[in-house]
CSV table of C-alpha atoms in Angstrom, one decimal:
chain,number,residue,atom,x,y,z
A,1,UNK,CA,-9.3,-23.7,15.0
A,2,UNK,CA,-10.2,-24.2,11.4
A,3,UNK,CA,-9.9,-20.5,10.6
A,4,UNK,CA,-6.4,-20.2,12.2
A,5,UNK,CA,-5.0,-23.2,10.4
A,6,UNK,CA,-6.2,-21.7,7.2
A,7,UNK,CA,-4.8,-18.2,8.5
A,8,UNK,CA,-1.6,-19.5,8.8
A,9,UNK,CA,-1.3,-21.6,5.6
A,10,UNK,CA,-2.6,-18.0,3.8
A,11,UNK,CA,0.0,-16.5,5.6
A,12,UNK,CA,2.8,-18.6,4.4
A,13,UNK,CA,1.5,-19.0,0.8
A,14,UNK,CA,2.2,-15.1,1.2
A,15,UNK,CA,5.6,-15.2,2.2
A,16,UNK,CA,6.6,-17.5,-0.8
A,17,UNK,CA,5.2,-15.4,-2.9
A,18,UNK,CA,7.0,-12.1,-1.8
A,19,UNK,CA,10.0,-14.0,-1.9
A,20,UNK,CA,9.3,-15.1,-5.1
A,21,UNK,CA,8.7,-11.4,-6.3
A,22,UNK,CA,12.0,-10.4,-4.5
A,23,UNK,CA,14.3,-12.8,-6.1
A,24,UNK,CA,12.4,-13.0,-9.4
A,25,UNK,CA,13.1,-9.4,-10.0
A,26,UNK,CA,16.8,-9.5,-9.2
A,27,UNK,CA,16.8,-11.6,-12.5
A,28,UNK,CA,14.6,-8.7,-14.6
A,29,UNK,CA,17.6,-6.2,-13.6
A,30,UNK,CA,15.6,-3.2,-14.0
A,31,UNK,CA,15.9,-2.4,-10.0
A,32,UNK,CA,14.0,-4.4,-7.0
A,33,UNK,CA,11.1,-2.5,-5.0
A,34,UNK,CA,12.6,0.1,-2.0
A,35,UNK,CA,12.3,-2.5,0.8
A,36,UNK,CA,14.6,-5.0,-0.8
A,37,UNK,CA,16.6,-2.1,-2.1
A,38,UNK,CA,19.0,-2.3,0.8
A,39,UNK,CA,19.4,-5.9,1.3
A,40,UNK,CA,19.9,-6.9,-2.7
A,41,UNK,CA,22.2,-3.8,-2.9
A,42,UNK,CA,24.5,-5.3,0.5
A,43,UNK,CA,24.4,-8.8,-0.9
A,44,UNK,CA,26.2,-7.5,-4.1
A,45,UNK,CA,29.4,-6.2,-1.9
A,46,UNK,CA,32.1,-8.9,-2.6
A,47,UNK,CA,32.9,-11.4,0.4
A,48,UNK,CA,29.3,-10.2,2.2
A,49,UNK,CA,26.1,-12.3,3.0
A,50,UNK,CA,23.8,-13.8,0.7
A,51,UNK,CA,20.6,-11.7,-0.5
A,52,UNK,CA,18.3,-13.8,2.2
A,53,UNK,CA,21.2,-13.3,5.1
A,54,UNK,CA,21.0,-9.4,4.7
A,55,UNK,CA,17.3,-9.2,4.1
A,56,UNK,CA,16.8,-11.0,7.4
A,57,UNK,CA,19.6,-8.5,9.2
A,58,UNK,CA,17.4,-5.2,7.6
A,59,UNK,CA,14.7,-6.8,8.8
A,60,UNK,CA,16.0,-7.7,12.4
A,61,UNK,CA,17.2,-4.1,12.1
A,62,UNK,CA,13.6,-3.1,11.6
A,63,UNK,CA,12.3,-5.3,14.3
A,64,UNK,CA,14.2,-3.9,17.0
A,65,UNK,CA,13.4,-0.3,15.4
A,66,UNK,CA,9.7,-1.3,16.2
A,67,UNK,CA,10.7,-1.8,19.7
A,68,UNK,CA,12.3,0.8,20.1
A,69,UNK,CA,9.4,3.1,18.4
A,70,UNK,CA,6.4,1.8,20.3
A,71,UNK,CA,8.3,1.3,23.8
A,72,UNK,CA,5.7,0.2,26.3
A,73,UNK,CA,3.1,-0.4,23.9
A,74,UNK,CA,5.5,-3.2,21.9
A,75,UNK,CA,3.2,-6.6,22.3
A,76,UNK,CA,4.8,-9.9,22.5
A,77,UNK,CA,2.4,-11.2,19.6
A,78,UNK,CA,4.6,-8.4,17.1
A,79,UNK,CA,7.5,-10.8,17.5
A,80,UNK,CA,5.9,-13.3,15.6
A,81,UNK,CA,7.0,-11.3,12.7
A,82,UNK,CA,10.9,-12.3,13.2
A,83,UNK,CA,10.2,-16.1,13.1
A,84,UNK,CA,8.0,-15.5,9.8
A,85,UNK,CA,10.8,-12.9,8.2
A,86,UNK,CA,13.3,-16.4,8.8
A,87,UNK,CA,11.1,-18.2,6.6
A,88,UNK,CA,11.2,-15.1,4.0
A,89,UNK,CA,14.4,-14.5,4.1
A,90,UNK,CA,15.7,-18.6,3.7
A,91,UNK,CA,12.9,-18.9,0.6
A,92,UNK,CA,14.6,-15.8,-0.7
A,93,UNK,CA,18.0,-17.2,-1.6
A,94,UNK,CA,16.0,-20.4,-2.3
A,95,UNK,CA,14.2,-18.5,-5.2
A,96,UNK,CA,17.6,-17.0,-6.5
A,97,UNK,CA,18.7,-20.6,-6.9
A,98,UNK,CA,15.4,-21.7,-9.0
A,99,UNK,CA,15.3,-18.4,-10.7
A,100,UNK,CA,19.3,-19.3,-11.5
A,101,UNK,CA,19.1,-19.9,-15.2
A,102,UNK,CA,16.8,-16.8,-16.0
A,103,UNK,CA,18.7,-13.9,-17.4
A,104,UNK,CA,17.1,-12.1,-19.8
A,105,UNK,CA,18.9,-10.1,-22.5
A,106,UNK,CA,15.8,-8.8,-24.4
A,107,UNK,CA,14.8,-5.1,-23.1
A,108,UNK,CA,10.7,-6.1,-23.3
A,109,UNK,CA,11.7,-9.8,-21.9
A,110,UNK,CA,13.0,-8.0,-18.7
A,111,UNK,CA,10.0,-5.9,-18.4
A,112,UNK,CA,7.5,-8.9,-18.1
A,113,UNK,CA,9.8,-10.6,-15.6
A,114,UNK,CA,9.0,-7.4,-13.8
A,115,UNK,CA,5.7,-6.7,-14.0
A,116,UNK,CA,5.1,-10.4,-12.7
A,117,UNK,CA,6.9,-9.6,-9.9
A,118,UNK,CA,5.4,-6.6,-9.4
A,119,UNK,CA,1.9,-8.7,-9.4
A,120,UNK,CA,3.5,-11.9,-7.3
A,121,UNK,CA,4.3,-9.0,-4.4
A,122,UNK,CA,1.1,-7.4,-4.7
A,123,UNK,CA,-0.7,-10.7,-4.2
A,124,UNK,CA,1.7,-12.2,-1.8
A,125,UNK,CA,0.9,-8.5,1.0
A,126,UNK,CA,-3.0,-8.9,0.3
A,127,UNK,CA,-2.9,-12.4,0.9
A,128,UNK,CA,-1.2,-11.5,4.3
A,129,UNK,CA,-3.6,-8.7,5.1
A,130,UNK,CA,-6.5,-10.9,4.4
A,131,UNK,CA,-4.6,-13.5,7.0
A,132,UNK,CA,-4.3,-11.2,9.4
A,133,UNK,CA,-1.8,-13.4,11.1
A,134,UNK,CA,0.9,-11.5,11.2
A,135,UNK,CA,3.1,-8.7,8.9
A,136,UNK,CA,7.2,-8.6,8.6
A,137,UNK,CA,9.3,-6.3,9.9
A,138,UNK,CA,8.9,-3.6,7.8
A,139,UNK,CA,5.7,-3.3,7.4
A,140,UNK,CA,5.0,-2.9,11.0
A,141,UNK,CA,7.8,-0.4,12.0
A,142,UNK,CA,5.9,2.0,9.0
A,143,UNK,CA,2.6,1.3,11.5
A,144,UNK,CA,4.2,1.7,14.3
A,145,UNK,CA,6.0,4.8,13.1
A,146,UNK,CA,2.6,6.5,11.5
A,147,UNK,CA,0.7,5.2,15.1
A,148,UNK,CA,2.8,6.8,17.8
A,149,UNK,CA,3.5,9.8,15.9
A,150,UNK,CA,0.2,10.3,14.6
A,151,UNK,CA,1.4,10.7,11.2
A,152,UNK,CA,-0.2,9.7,7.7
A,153,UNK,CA,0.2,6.3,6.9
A,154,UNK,CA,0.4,7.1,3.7
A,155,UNK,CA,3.0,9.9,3.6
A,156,UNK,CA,4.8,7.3,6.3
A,157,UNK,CA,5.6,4.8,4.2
A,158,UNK,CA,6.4,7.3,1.0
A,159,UNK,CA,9.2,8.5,3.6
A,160,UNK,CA,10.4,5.5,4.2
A,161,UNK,CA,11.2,3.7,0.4
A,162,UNK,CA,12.6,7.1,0.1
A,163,UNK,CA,15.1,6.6,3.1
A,164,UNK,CA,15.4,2.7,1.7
A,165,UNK,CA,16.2,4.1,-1.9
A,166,UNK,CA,18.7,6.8,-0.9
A,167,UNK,CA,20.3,4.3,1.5
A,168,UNK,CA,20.8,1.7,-1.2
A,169,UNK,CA,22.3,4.8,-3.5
A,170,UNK,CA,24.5,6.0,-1.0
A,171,UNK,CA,25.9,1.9,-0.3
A,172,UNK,CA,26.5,1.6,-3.6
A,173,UNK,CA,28.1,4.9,-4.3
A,174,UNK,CA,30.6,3.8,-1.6
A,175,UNK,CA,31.0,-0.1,-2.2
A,176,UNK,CA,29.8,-0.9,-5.9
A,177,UNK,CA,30.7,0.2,-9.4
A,178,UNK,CA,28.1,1.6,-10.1
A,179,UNK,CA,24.5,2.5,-8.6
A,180,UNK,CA,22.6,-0.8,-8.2
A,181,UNK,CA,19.2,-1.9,-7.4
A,182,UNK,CA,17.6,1.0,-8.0
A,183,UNK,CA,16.3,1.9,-11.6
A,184,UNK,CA,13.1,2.3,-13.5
A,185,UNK,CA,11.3,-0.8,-12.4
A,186,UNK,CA,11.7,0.6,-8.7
A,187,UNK,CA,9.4,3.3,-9.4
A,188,UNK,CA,7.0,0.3,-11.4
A,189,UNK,CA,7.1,-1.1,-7.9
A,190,UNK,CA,6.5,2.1,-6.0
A,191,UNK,CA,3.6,3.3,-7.8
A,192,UNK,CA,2.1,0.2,-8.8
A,193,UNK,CA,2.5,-2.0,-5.7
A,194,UNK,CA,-0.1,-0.3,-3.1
A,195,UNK,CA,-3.3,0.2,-6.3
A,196,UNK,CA,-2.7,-3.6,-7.0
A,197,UNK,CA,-3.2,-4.6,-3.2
A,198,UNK,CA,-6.0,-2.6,-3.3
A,199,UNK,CA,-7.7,-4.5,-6.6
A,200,UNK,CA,-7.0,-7.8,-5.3
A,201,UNK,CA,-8.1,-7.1,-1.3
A,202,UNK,CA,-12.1,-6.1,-3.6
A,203,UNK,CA,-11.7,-9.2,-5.3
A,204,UNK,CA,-11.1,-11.2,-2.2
A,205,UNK,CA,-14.2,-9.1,-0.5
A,206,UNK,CA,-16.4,-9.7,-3.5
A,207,UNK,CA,-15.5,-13.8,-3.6
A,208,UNK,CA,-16.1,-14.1,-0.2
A,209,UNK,CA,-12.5,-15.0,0.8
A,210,UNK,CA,-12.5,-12.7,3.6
A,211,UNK,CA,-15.5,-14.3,5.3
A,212,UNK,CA,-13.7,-17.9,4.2
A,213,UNK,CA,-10.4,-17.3,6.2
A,214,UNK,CA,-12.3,-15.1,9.5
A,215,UNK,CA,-10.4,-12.0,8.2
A,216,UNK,CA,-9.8,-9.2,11.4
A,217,UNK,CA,-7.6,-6.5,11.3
A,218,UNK,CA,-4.3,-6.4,13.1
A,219,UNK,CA,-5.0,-3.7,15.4
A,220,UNK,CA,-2.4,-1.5,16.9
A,221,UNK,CA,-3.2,0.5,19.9
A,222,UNK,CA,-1.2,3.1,21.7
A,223,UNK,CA,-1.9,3.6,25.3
A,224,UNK,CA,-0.3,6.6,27.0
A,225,UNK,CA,2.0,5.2,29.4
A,226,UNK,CA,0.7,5.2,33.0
A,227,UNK,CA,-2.4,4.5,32.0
């Protein structure tokens, strides 16, 4: 019981800080990382929904992408991911109200803004690895995705912030201006993101937080259907 409560406090630690990290770098305006991509360039389409209301829809989009990837083999405990994507998605609009007065002018001042949100989304997915309570949306359909078709995870999820960058380029090629969202801090985010993880999951391994929270893997399996 312990474990679990600290699990889920872990847990939701990590979701303000990855909403932090979204809505901080909004503010940097040197492009958002390939997930948000979508979502951050929709919410910049006159008259739509706010930045949280259409990260919640890509995500809900997602979720039932999941569903429809892994079929039969779809658990009831993946759905957990929808309620926790709420509380992401409300804490990002939050964030761009408390991030409101920050807008930096100086090239190098947007850079750090960047870089520390780089860092706060690198720390806010290990924390929710080391939780193993749950993952959003997202990161679930690119398991799902690399699982049933027995693909790399790797190359999986390199395919899909492609598909996320080229689908916020092709929005804002028809809506906006002017492209949007997607400019050299993306690729800070894209090949920086997944060797930061990495560094902090050792760090939590070596401190002995993974034996402090009961750390387990989320395990997806993929049964043949029949069987």
């Amino acid at each position: 019981m312990k474990n679990r409560f600290r699990k889920t406090v872990i847990f939701l630690a990590s979701m303000i800080l990855m909403s932090m990290s979204a809505s901080l770098s909004t503010k940097a305006s040197l492009g958002v990382s390939p997930i948000s991509s979508v979502p951050y360039t929709l919410s910049l389409i006159p008259g739509t929904m706010s930045f949280g209301m259409w990260t919640f829809t890509f995500n809900f989009l997602l979720f039932l992408g999941g569903i429809a990837v892994m079929r039969h083999n779809y658990k009831p405990f993946y759905a957990l991911s929808i309620i926790f994507v709420m509380v992401f998605s409300y804490m990002c609009d939050v964030f761009l109200i408390v991030f409101e007065s920050i807008c930096p002018t100086d090239y190098l001042a947007k850079w750090v803004i960047e870089i520390i949100s780089v860092i706060l989304l690198a720390l806010g997915i290990a924390l929710s690895i080391a939780s193993s309570v749950s993952m959003l949306p997202g990161d679930f359909f690119v398991r799902f995705l690399a699982c049933v078709k027995d693909w790399n995870f790797g190359h999986t999820k390199i395919g899909f912030d492609v598909a996320c960058i080229m689908t916020s380029i092709l929005i804002s090629a028809s809506f906006l201006p002017e492209i949007s969202g997607i400019k050299e801090g993306t690729i800070l985010f894209i090949i920086a993101v997944g060797p930061m993880i990495n560094l902090f999951i050792r760090i939590m391994h070596r401190t002995g937080f993974m034996g402090w929270i009961g750390y387990e893997p989320i395990e997806i399996k993929i049964v043949p259907k029949g069987e």
